[in-house]
Short mmCIF file of C-alpha atoms in Angstrom, two decimals:
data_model
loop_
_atom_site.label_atom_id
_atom_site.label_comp_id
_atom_site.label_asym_id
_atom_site.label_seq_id
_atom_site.Cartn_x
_atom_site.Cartn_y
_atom_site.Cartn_z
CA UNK F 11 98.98 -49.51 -9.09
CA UNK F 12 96.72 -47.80 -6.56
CA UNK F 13 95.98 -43.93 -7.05
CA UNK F 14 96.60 -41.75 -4.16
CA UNK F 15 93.87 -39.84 -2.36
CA UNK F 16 95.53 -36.18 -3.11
CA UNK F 17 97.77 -36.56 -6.35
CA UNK F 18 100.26 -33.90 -6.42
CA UNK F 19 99.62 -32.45 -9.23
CA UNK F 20 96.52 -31.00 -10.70
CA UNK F 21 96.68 -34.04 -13.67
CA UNK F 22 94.49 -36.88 -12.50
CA UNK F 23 95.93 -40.68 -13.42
CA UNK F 24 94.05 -42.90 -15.82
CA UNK F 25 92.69 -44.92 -12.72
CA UNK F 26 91.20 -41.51 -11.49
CA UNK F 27 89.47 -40.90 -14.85
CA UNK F 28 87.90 -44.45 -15.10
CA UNK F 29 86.63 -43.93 -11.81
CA UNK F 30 85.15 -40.84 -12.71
CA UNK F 31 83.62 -42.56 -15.32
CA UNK F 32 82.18 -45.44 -13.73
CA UNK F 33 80.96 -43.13 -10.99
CA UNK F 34 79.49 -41.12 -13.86
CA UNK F 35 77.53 -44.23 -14.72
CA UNK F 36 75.91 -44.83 -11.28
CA UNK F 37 75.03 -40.82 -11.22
CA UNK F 38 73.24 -41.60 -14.66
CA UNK F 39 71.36 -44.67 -12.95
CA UNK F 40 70.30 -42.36 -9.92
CA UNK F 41 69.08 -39.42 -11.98
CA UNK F 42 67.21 -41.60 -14.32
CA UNK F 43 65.63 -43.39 -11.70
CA UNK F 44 64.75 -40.72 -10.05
CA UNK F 45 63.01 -38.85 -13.38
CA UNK F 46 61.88 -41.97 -14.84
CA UNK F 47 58.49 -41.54 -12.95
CA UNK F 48 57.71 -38.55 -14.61
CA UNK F 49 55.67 -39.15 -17.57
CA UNK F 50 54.27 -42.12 -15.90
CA UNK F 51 51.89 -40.15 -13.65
CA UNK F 52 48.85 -39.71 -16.36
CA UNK F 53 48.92 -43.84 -16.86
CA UNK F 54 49.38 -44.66 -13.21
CA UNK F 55 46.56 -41.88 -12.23
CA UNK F 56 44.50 -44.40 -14.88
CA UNK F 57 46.00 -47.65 -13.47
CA UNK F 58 45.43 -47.08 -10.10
CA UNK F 59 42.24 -44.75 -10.11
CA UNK F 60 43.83 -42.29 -7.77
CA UNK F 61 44.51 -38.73 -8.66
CA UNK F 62 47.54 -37.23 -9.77
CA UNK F 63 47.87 -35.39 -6.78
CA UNK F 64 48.22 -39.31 -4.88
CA UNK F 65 50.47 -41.10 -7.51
CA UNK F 66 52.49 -38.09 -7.34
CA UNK F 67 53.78 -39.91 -4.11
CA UNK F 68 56.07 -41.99 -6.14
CA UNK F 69 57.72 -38.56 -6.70
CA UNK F 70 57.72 -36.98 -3.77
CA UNK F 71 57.56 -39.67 -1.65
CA UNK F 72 61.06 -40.77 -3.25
CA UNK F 73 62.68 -37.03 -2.72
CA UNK F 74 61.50 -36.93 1.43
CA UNK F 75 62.95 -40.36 1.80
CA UNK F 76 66.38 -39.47 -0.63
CA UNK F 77 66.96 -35.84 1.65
CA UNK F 78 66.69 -37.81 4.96
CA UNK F 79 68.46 -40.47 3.81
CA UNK F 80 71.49 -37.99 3.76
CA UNK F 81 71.37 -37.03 7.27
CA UNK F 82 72.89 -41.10 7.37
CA UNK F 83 75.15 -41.30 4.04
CA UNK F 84 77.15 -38.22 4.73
CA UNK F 85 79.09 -39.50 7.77
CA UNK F 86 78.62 -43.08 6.92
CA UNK F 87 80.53 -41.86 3.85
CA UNK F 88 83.70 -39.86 5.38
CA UNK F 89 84.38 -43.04 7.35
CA UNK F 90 84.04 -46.12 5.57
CA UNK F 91 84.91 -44.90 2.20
CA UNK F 92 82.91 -43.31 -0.66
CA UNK F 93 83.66 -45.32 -3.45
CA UNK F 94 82.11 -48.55 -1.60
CA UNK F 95 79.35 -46.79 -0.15
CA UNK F 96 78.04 -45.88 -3.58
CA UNK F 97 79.07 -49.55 -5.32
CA UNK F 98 76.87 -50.87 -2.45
CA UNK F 99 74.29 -48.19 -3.12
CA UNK F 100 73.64 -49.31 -7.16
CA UNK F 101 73.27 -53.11 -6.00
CA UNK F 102 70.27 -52.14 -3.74
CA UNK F 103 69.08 -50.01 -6.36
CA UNK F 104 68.60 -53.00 -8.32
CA UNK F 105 66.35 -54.50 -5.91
CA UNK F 106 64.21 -51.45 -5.25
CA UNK F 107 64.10 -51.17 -9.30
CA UNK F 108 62.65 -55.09 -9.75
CA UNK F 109 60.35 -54.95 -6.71
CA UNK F 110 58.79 -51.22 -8.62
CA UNK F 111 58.28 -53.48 -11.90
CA UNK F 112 56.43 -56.20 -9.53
CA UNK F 113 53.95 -53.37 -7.95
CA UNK F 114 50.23 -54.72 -7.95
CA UNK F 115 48.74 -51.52 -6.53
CA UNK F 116 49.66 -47.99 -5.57
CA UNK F 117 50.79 -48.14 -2.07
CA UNK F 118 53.46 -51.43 -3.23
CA UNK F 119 54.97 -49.66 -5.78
CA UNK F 120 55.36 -46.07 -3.16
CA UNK F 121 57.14 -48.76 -0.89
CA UNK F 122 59.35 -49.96 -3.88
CA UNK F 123 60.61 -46.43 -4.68
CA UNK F 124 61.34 -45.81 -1.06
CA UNK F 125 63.46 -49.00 -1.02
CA UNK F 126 65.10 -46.95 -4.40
CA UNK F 127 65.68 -43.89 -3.20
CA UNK F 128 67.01 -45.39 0.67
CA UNK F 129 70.17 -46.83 -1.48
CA UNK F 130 70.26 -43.67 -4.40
CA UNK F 131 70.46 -41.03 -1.75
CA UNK F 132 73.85 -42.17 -1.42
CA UNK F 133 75.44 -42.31 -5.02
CA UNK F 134 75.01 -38.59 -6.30
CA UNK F 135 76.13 -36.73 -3.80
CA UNK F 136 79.30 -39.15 -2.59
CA UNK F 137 80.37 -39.11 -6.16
CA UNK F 138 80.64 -35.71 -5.61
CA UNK F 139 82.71 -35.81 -2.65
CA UNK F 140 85.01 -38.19 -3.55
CA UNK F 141 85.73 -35.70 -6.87
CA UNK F 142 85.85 -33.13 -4.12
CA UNK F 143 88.80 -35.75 -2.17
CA UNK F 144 90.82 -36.47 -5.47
CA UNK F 145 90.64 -33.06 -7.56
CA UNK F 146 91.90 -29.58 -7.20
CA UNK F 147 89.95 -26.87 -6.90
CA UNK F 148 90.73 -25.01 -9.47
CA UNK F 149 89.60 -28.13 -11.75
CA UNK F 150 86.79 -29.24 -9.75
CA UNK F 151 84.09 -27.68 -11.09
CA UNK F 152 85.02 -28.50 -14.71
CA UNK F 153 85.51 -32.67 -13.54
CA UNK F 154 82.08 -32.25 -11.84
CA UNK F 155 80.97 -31.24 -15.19
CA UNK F 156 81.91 -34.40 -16.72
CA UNK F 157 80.59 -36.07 -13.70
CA UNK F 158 77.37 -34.05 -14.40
CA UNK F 159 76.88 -35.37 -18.09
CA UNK F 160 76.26 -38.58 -16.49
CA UNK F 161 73.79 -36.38 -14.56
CA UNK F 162 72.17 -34.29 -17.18
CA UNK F 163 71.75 -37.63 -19.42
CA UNK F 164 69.93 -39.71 -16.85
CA UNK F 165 67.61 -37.23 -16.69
CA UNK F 166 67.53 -37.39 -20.68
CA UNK F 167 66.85 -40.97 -20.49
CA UNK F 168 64.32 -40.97 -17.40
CA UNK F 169 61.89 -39.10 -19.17
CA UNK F 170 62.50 -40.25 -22.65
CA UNK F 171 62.10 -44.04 -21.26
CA UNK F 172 59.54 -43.41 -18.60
CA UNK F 173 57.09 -41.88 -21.52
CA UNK F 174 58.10 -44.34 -24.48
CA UNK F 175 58.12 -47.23 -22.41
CA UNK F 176 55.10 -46.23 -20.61
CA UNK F 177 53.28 -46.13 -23.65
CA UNK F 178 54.14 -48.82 -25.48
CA UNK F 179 55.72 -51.79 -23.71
CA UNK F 180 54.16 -50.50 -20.47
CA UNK F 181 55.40 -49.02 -17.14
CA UNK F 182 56.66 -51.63 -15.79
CA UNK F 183 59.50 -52.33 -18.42
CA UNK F 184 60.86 -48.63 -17.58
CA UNK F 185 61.69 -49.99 -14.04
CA UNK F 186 62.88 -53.50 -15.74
CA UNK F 187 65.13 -51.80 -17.65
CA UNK F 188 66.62 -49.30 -14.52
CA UNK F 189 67.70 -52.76 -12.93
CA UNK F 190 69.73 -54.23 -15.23
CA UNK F 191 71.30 -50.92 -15.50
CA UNK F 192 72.15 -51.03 -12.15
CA UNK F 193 73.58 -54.44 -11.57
CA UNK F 194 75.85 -53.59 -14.68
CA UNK F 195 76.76 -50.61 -13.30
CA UNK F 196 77.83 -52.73 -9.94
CA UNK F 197 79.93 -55.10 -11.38
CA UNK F 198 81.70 -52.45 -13.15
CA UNK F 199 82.38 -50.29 -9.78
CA UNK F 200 82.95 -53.60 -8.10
CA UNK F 201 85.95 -54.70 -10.86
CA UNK F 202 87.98 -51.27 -10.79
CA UNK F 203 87.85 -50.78 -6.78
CA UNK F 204 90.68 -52.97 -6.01
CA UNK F 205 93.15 -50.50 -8.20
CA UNK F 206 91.91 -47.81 -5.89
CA UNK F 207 93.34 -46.33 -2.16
CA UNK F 208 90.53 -46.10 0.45
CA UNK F 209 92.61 -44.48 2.60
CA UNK F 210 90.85 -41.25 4.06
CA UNK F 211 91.96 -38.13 2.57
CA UNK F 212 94.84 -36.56 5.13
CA UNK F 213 93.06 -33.29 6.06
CA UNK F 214 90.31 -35.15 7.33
CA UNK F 215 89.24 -34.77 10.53
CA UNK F 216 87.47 -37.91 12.11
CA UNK F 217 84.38 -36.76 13.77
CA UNK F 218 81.24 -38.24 15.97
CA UNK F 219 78.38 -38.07 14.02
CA UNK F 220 76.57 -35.06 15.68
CA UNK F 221 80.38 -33.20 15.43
CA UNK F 222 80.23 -33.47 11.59
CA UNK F 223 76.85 -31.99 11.78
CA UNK F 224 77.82 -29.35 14.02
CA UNK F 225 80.79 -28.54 11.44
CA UNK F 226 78.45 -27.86 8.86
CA UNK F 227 75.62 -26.02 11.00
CA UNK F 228 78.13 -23.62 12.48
CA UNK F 229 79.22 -22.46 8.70
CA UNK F 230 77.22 -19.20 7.76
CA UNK F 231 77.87 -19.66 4.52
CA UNK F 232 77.40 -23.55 4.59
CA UNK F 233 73.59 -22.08 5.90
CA UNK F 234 73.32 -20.12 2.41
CA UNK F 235 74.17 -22.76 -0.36
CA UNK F 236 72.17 -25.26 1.94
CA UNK F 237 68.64 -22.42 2.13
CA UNK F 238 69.65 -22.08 -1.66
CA UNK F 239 69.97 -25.84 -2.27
CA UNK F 240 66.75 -26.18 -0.63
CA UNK F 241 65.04 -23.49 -2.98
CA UNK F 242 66.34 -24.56 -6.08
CA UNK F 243 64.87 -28.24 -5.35
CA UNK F 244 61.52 -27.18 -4.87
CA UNK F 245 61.49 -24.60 -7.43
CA UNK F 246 63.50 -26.43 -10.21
CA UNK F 247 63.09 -29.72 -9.63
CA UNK F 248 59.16 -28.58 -9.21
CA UNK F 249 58.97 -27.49 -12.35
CA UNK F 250 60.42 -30.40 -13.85
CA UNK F 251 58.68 -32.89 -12.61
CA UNK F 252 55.50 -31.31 -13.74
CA UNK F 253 56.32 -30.70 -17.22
CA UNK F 254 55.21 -33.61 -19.52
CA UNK F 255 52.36 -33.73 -17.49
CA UNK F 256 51.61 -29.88 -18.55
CA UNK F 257 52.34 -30.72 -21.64
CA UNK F 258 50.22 -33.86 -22.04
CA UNK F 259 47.32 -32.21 -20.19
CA UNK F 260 47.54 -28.62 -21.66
CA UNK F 261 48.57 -28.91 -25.60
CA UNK F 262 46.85 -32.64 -25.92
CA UNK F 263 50.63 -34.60 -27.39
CA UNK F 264 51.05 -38.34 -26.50
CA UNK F 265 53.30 -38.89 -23.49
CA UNK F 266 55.65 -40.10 -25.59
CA UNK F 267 56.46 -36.94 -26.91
CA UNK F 268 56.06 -35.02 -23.54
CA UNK F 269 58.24 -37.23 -21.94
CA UNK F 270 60.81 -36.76 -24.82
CA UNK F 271 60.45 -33.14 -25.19
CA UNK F 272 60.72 -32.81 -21.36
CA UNK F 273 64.24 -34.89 -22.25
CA UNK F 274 65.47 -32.25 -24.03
CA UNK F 275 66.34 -30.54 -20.97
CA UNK F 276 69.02 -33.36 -19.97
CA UNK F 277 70.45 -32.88 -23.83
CA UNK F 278 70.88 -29.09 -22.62
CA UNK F 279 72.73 -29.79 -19.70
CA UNK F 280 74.77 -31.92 -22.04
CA UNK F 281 75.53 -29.25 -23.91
CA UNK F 282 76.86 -27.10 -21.81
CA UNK F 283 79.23 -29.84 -20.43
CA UNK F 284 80.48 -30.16 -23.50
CA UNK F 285 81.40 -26.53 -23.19
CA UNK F 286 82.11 -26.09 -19.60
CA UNK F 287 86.03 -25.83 -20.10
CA UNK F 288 85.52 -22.80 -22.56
CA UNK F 289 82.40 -21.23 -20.57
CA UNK F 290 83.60 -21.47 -17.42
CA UNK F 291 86.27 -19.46 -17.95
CA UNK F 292 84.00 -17.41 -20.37
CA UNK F 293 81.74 -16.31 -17.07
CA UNK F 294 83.41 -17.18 -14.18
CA UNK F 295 81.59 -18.79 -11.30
CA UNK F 296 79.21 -15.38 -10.39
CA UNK F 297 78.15 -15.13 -14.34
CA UNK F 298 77.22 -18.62 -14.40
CA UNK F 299 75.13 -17.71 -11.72
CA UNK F 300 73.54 -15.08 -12.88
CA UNK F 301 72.97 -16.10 -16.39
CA UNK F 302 71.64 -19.40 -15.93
CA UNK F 303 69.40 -18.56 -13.33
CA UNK F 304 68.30 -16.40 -16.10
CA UNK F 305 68.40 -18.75 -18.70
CA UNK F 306 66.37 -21.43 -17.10
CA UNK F 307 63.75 -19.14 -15.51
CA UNK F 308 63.00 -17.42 -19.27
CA UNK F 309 62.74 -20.83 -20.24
CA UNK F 310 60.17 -22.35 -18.28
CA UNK F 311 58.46 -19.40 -18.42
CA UNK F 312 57.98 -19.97 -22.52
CA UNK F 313 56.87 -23.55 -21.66
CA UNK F 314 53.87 -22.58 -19.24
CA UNK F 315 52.68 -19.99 -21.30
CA UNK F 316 53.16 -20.63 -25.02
CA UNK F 317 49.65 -21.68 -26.82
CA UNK F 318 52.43 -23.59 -29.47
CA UNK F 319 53.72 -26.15 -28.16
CA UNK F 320 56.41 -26.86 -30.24
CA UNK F 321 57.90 -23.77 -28.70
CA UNK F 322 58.35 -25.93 -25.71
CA UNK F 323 61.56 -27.92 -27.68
CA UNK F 324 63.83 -25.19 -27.51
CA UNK F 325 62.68 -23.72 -24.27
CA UNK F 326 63.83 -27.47 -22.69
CA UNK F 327 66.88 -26.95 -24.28
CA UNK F 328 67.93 -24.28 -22.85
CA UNK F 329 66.24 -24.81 -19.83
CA UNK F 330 68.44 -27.42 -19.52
CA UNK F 331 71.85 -25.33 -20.38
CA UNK F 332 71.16 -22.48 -18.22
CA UNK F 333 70.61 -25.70 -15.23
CA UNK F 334 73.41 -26.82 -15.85
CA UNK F 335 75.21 -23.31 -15.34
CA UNK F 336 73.49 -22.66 -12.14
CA UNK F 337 73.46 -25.88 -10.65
CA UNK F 338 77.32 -26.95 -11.46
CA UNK F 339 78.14 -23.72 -9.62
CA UNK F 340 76.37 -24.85 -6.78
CA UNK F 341 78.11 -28.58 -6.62
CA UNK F 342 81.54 -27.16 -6.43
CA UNK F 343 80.87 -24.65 -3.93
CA UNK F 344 79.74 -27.58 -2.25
CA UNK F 345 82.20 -29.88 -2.33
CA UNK F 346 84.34 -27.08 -0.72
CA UNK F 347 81.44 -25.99 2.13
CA UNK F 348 83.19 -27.85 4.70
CA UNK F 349 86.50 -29.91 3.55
CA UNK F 350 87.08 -31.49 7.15
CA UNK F 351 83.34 -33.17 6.54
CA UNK F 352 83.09 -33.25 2.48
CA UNK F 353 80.91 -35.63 2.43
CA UNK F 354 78.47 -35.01 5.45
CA UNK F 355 78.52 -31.36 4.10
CA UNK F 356 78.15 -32.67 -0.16
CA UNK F 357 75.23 -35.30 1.23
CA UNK F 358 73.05 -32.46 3.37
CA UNK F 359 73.34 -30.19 0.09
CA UNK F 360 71.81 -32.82 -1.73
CA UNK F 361 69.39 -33.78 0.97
CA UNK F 362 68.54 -30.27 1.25
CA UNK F 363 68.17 -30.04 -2.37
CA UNK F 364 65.68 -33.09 -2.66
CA UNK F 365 63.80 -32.26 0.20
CA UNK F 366 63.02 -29.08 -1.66
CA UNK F 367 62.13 -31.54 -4.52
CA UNK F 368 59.46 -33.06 -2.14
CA UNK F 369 58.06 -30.08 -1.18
CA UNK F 370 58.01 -28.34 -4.64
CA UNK F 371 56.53 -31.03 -6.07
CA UNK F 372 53.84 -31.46 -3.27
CA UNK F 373 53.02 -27.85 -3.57
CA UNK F 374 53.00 -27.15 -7.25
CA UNK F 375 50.26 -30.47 -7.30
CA UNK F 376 48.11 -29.11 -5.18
CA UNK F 377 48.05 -25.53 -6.51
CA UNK F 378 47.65 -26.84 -9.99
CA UNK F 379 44.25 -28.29 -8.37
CA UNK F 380 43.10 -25.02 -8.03
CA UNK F 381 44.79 -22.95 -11.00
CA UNK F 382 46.03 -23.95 -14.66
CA UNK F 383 49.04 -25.42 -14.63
CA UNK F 384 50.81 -22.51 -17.12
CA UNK F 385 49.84 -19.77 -14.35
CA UNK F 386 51.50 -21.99 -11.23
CA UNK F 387 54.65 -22.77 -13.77
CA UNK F 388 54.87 -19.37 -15.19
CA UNK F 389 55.09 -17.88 -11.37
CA UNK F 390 57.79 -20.36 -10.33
CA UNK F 391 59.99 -19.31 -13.30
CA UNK F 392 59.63 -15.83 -12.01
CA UNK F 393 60.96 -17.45 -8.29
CA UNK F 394 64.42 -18.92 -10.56
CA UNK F 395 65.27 -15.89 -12.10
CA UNK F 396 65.50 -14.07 -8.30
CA UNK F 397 67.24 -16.94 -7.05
CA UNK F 398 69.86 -17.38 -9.73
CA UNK F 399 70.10 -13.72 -8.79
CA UNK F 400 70.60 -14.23 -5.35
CA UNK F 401 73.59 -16.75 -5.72
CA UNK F 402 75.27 -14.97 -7.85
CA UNK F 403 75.56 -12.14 -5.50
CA UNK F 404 76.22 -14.64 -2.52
CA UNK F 405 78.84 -16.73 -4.49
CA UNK F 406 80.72 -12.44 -5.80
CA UNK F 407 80.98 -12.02 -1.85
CA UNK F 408 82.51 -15.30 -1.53
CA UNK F 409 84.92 -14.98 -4.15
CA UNK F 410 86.28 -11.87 -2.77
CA UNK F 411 87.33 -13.71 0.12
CA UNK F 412 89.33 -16.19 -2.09
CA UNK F 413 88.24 -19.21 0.49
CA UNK F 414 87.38 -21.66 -1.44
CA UNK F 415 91.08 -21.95 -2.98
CA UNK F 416 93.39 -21.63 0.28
#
């Protein structure tokens, strides 16, 4: 039996949840790639003989190419489906993932991760959308939360894999690894689409590219989660991709354990989707907000200036939970943004969010060239805590308007 696009109820059929899951599976293959570079940076600075400003690129390189890449999935996605776009997404993921393990030199591997990230800029954020398609609002953000914990653990295993893999089996193997995730995670998608119904959702509106654009563009306060979006990637997603490197650099511990104490901030997230039901109502959306902006800022601010570094595992931790808070938040004000276009709105977020990535992690390189790493971390945890600050009194005035729910 095929599931219909908008089930009448709020109660979402057992082929909806299995989606959800396998979609959950592909989100854990994109996030995992994405992170899995990471720890790698000391050993490929080595490998290569470049700085760690240079193989950095692999990083950044791979967020530029992901945000642009969403100026093309979002429309591609309200038209020929979502669902397929992303199955089609993991298979050349696979490809970009066995051509990374084949790099011989620097500039190979770059081109390998921007074959990646052309095919994972799509799965993320359309998974998103298509939750957006199939669930009610007023359950949206605590599905996205179980479509996050496929999230929060690739990150978990990116860094955890990318640092033990790196230093024992070698680099390479990390990137081995990511492709036979990803073909499995194709077949999978592949078996279950035939019990779905690719019919477009009914309220939306088919648009020329530039219209669906426009849609978005024209939204004041589609402009303020995407400026947000934008600061959160470079500010966040800076941080994080920094970390085991601080870590490694600045208290002396084996990448292993960087990369796995780093991790810790996926098993956060985790935790609080294991909670979201009860803390979501606990906080509502504008307490979320507020505290994990909080959280995660206070965090990160113990990591880049405690002299024990041990103090770093439960900072991660709940770096990771108060993320998880904000960032959740963010997805399912997103998702609503601009219904007519979910997906071209759900895809700029995302590209907006990664481009920040790209910048963040471009900037915060080239500072730490010229000051420690625990005084450019320690000021960019000061930048979360105003900007979980900010949204939370952007998302209050929302929510007085009751908009999202009509």
């Amino acid at each position: 039996m095929k599931s219909h696009p908008h089930p009448p109820s709020h109660d979402l059929s057992p082929t909806t949840r299995r989606a959800i899951f396998l979609l959950s599976l592909a989100t854990f293959s994109s996030m995992a790639v994405q992170r899995i570079c990471d720890p790698m940076l000391p050993e490929l600075s080595r490998e290569f003989s470049a700085p760690i400003s240079e193989v950095a690129q692999v990083i950044s390189v791979f967020a530029i190419v992901y945000g642009l890449m969403q100026l093309f999935y979002g429309p591609v996605g309200d038209r020929l489906g979502k669902y397929r776009v992303v199955m089609l997404a993991t298979l050349v993921c696979t490809v970009g993932c066995v051509l990374s393990a084949l790099s011989g030199d620097l500039q190979f591997l770059v081109a390998a991760r921007v074959v990646t990230a052309l095919a994972a800029a799509a799965i993320i954020p359309l998974t998103m959308a298509w939750v957006g398609d199939m669930v009610h609002y007023e359950m949206r953000q605590e599905t996205l939360a179980r479509v996050g914990l496929g999230t929060m653990l690739g990150i978990t295993a990116g860094q955890l894999f990318g640092g033990l893999l790196t230093d024992t089996l070698g680099w390479r193997w990390a990137f081995a690894l990511m492709a036979a995730f990803f073909c499995t995670v194709t077949w999978l998608l592949w078996r279950h689409s035939a019990r779905l119904d690719h019919t477009p959702p009914a309220d939306h509106a088919p648009a020329g590219f530039f219209k669906q654009l426009a849609q978005v563009a024209h939204n004041p306060w589609a402009r303020t989660l995407l400026g947000t979006a934008l600061l959160e990637g470079a500010t966040v997603f800076g941080l994080l991709a920094v970390t085991a490197s601080h870590l490694h650099h600045t208290h002396g511990i084996s990448l292993t354990l960087a990369g796995a104490t780093t991790a810790l901030f996926g098993l956060g997230g985790m935790a609080y989707m294991a909670s979201a039901k009860v803390t979501i109502r606990r906080f509502g959306e504008v307490g979320l907000a507020r505290y994990g902006g909080w959280a995660l800022g206070s965090a990160f601010g113990v990591i880049a200036l405690t002299p024990w570094w041990p103090l770093a595992i439960p900072a991660c931790f709940v770096a990771g939970f108060g993320f998880a808070m904000f960032h959740n938040t963010m997805q399912a004000k997103a998702t609503q943004m601009v219904p007519t276009a979910r997906a071209t709105g759900v895809t700029l977020f995302a590209g907006f969010l990664f481009l920040g990535q790209s910048l963040g992690v471009l900037a915060l390189a080239a500072l730490m060239g010229h000051f420690s790493s625990s005084a450019v971390m320690a000021c960019d945890a000061v930048v979360v805590v105003a900007l979980g600050l900010f949204f939370s009194r952007a998302t209050a005035q929302r929510n007085a308007t009751e908009a999202d729910r009509t």
